[in-house]
Tab-separated table of C-alpha atoms and ligand atoms in Angstrom:
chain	number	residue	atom	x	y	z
A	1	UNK	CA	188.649	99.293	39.043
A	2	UNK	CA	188.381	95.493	40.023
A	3	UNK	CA	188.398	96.514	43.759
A	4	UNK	CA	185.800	99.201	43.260
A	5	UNK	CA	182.868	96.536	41.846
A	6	UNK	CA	184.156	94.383	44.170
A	7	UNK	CA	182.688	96.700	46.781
A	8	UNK	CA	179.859	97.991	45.090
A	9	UNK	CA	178.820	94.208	45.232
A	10	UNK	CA	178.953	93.870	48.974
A	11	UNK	CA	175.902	97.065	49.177
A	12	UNK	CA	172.668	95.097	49.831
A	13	UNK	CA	170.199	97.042	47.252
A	14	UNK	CA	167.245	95.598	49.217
A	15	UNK	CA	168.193	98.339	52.596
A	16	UNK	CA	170.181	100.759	50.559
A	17	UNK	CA	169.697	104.143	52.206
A	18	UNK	CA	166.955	105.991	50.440
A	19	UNK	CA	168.273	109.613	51.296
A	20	UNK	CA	172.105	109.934	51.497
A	21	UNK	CA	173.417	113.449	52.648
A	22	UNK	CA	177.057	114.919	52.569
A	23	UNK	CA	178.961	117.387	54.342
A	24	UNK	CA	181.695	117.942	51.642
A	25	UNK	CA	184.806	118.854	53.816
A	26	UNK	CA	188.258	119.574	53.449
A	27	UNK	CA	188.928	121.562	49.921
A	28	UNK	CA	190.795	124.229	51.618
A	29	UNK	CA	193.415	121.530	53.443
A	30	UNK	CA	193.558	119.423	50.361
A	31	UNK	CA	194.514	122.569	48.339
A	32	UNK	CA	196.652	123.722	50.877
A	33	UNK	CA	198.748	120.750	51.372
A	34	UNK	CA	199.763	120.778	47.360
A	35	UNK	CA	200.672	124.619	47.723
A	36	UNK	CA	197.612	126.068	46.304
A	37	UNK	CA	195.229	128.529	46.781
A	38	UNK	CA	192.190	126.824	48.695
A	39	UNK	CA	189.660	127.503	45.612
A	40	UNK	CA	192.036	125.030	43.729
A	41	UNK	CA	190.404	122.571	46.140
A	42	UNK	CA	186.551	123.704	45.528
A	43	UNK	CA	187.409	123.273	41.790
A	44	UNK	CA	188.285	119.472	42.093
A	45	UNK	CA	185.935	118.720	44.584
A	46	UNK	CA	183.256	118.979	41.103
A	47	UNK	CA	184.890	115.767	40.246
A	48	UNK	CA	183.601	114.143	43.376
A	49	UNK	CA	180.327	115.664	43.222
A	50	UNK	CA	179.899	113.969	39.648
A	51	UNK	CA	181.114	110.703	41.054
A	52	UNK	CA	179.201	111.049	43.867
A	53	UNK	CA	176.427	111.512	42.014
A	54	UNK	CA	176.377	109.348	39.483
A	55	UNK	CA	177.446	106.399	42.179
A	56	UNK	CA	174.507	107.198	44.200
A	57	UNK	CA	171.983	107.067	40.806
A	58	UNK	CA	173.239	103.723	39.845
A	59	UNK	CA	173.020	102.148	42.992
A	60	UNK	CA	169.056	103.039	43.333
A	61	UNK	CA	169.419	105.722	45.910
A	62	UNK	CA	166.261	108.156	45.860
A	63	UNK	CA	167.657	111.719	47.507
A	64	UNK	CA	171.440	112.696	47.438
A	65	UNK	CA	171.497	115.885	49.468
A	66	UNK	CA	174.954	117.725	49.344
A	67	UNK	CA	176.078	120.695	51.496
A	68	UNK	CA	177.504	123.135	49.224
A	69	UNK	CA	177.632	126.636	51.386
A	70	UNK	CA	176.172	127.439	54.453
A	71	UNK	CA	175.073	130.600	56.143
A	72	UNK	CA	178.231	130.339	57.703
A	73	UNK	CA	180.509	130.450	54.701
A	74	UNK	CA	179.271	133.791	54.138
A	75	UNK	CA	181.996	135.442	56.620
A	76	UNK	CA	184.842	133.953	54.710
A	77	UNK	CA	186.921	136.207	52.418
A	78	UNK	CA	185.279	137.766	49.567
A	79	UNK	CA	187.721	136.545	47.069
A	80	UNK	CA	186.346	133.147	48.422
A	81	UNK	CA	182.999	133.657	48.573
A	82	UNK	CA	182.811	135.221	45.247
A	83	UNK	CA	185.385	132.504	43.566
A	84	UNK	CA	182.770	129.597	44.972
A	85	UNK	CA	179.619	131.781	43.506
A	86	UNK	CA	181.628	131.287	40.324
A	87	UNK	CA	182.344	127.978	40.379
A	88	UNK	CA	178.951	127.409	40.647
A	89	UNK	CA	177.627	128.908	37.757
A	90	UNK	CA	179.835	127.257	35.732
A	91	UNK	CA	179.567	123.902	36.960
A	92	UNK	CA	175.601	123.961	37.542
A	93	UNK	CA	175.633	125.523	33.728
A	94	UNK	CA	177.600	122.418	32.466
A	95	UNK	CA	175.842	119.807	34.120
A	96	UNK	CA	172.534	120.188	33.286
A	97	UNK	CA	173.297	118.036	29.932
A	98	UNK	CA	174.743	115.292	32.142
A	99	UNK	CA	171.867	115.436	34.688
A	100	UNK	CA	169.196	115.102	32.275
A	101	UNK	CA	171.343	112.416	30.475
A	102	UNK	CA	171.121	110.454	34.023
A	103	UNK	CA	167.648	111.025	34.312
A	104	UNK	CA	168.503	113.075	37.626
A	105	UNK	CA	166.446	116.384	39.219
A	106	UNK	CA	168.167	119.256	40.571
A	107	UNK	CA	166.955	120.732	43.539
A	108	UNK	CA	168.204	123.371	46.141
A	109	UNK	CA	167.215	124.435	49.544
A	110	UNK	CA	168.413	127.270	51.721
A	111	UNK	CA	168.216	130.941	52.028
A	112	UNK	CA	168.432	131.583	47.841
A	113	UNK	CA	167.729	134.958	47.888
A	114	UNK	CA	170.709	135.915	48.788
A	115	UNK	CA	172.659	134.594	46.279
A	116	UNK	CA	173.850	136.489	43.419
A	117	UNK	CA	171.680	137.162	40.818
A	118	UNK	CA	173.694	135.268	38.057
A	119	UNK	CA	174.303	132.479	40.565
A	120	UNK	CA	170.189	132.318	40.871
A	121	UNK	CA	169.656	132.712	37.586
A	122	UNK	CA	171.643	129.650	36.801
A	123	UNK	CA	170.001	127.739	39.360
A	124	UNK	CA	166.666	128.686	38.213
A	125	UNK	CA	167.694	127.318	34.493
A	126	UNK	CA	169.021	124.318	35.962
A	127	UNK	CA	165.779	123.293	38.114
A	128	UNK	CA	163.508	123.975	35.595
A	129	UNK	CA	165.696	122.332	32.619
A	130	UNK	CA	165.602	119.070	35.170
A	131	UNK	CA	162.467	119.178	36.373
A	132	UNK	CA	161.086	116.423	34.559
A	133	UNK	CA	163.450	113.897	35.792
A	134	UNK	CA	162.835	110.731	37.986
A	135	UNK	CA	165.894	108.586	38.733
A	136	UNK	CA	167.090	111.026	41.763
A	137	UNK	CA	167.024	114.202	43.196
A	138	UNK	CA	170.151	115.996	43.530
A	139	UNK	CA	169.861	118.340	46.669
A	140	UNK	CA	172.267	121.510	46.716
A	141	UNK	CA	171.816	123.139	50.384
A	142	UNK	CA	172.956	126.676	49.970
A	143	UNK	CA	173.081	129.418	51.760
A	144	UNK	CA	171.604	127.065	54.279
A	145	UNK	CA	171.613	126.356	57.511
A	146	UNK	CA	169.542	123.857	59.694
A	147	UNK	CA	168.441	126.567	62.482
A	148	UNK	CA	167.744	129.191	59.908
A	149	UNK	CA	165.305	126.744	58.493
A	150	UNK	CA	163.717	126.092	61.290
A	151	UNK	CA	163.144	129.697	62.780
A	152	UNK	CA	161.673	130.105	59.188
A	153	UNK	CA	159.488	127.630	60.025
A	154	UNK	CA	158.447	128.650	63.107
A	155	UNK	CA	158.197	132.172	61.988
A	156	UNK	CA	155.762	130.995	59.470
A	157	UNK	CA	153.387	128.688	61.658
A	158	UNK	CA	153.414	131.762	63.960
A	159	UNK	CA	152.217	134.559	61.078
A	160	UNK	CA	149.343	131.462	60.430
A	161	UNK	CA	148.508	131.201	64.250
A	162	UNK	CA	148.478	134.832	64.614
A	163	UNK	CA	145.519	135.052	61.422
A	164	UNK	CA	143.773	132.446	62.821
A	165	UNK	CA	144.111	129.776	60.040
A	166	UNK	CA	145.783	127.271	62.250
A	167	UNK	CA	145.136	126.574	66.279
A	168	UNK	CA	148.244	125.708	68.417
A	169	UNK	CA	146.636	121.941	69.195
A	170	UNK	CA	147.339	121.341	64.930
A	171	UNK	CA	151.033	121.887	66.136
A	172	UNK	CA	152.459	118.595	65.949
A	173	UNK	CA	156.169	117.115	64.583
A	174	UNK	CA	154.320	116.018	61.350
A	175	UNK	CA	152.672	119.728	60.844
A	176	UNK	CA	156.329	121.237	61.852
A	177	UNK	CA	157.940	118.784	59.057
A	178	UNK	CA	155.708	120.095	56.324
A	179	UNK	CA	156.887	123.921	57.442
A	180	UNK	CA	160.728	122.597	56.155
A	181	UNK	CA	162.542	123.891	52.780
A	182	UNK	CA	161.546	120.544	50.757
A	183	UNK	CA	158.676	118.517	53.218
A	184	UNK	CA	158.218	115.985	50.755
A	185	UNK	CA	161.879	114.387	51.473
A	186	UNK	CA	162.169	111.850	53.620
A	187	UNK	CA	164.820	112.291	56.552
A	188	UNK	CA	168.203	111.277	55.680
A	189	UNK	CA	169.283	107.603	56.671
A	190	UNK	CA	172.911	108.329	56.604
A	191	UNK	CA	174.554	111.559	56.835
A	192	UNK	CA	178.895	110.981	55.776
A	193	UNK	CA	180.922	114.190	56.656
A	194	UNK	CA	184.528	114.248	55.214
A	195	UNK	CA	187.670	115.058	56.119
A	196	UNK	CA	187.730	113.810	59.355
A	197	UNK	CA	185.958	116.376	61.312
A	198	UNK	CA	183.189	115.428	63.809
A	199	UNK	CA	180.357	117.940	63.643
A	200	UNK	CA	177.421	118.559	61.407
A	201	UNK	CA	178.316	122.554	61.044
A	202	UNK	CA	174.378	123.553	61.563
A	203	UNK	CA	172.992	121.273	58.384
A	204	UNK	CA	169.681	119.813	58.764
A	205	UNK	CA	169.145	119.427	62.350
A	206	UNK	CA	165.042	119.008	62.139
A	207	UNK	CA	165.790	116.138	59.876
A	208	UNK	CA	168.918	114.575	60.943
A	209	UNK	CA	167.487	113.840	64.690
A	210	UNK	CA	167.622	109.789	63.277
A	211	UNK	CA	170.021	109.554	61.273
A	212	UNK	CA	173.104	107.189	61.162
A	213	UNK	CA	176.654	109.506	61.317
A	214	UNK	CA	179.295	108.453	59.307
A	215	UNK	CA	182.605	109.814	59.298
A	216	UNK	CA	185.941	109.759	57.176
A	217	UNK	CA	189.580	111.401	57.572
A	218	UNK	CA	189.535	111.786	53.105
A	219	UNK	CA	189.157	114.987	52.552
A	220	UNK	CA	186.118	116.059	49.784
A	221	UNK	CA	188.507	116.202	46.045
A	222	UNK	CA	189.533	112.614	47.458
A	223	UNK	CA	186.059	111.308	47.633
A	224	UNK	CA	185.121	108.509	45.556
A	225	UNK	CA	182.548	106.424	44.342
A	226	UNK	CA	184.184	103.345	46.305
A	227	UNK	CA	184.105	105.922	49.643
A	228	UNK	CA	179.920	106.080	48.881
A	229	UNK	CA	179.871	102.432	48.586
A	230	UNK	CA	182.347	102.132	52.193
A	231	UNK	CA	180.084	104.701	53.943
A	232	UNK	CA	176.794	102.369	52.581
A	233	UNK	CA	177.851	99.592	53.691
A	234	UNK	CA	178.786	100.664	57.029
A	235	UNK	CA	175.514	102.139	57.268
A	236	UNK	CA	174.156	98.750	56.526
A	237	UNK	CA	175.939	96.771	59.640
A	238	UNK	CA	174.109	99.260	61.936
A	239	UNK	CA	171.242	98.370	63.935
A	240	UNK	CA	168.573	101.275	64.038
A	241	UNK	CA	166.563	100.928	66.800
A	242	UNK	CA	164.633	104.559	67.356
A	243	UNK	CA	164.852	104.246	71.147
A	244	UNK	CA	163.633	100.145	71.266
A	245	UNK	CA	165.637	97.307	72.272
A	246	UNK	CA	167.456	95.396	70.385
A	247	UNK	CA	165.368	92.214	70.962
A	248	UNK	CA	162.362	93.776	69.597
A	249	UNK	CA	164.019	94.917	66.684
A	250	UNK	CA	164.808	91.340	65.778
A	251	UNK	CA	161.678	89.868	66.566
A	252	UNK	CA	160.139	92.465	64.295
A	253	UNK	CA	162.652	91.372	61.581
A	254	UNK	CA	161.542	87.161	62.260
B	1	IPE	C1	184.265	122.518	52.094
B	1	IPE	O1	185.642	122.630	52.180
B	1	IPE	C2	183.646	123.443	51.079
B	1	IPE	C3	182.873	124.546	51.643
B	1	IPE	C4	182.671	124.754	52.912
B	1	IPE	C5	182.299	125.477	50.703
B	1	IPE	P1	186.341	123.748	53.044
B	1	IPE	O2	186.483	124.970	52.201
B	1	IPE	O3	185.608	123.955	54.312
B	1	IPE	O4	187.756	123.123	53.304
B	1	IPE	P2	188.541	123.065	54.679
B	1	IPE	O5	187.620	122.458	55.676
B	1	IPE	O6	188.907	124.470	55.032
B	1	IPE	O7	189.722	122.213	54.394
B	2	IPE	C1	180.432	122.897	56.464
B	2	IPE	O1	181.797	122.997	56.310
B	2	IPE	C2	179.735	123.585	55.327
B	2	IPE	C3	179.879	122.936	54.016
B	2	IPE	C4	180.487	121.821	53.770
B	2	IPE	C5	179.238	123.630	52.926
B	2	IPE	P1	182.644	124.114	57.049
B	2	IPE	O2	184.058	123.905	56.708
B	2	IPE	O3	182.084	125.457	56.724
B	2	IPE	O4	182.342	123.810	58.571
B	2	IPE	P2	183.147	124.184	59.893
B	2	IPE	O5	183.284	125.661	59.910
B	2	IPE	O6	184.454	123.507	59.833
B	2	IPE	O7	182.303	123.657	60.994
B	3	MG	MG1	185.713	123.072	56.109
């Protein structure tokens, strides 16, 4: 416990990241290496969501955008798929209490109509039920992935081009941004992906084109809140320089 304030001290609050995102990795291996079925893992990796979560809230951070299912995940086996659509009724069903408690929004992006209807249902409670809430908003990307939403977007600027309500020199990155799932998020500063792979499995490519990559062998049910405050900090001895030199960026700090 003494260790973990320890290094929740050393994050600088002034240049804390002000949109986190997390590919949550590794339930099947961590289920699989205490002989269990992998769905054993999904079920305690709602432990580190809520730490996640509620680590992220306290430190100040604006956006926490997790990666909960992507397009992807829809050719695994049913009795996966439809064990994960459980879990997350139940678990988006028992923490609207504790959202609202923490003054935190729920908010989802990705393809949601194809989710189950009770899955959607739940969702739809859960949004509203937390709509009024300003602390954070909690992003769940599901049934999402990063080129879907952008052929969406493209799709859609073309249907507008083709009636004539917007001309192709209006066609800027700004315009494009504005097409995305939520536009009014800022791009992620840090992006952590867990257990220990080195890929961003098709999640947010449009936004992540910045962002700082951080990567850790734990695997997702291992993650906790001391792992958000490692990956911070880390993200804090970087030097972001969007294509400059370093020089400049210093003189721009003096
Ligand atoms: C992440 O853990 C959760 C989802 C993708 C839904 P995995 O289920 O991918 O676990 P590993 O990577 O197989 O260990
Ligand atoms: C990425 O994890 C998707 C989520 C965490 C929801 P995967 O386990 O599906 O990614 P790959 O297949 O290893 O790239
Ligand atoms: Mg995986």
């Amino acid at each position: 416990m003494e260790e973990t304030k320890d290094l929740r001290d050393l994050v600088d609050r002034e240049r804390l990241p002000s949109h986190i995102a997390i590919i949550m990795d590794g339930n099947g291996r961590w289920a699989q290496q205490r002989g269990e079925q992998r769905v054993f893992g999904h079920q305690n990796g709602v432990e580190s969501v809520r730490q996640t979560a509620e680590a992220a809230a306290e430190l100040g951070v604006r956006y926490l955008t997790l990666y909960a299912f992507s397009t992807e995940n829809w050719n695994r086996p049913k009795e996966e798929v439809n064990a994960l659509m459980h879990l997350l009724v139940i678990t988006i069903n028992n923490e609207i209490k504790t959202l609202n408690d923490n003054n935190i929004r729920l908010r989802a992006m990705g393809n949601l109509h194809c989710l189950d209807k009770k899955v959607k249902e739940e969702l739809n409670e859960a949004l509203d039920k937390t709509s009024h809430n300003s602390r954070m908003e909690l992003i769940l990307a599901l049934s999402y992935s990063g080129r879907w939403e952008i052929v969406e977007a493209a799709k859609a600027i073309a249907r507008q081009v083709k009636e004539g309500t917007l001309s192709e020199e209006k066609i800027t990155e700004k315009l494009f941004s504005s097409y995305m799932n939520l536009p009014a998020l800022p791009d992620p500063e840090l992006l952590i992906r867990t257990s220990g792979e080195y890929r961003t499995s098709n999640f947010l490519m449009w936004q992540t084109a910045y962002t700082e990559l951080y990567f850790t062998p734990k695997l997702w049910p291992d993650f906790r809140k001391e792992d958000l405050y490692e990956a911070i900090i880390n993200y804090q001895q970087r030097e972001r320089r969007f294509g400059k030199t370093s020089e400049q960026i210093i003189n721009c700090k003096g």
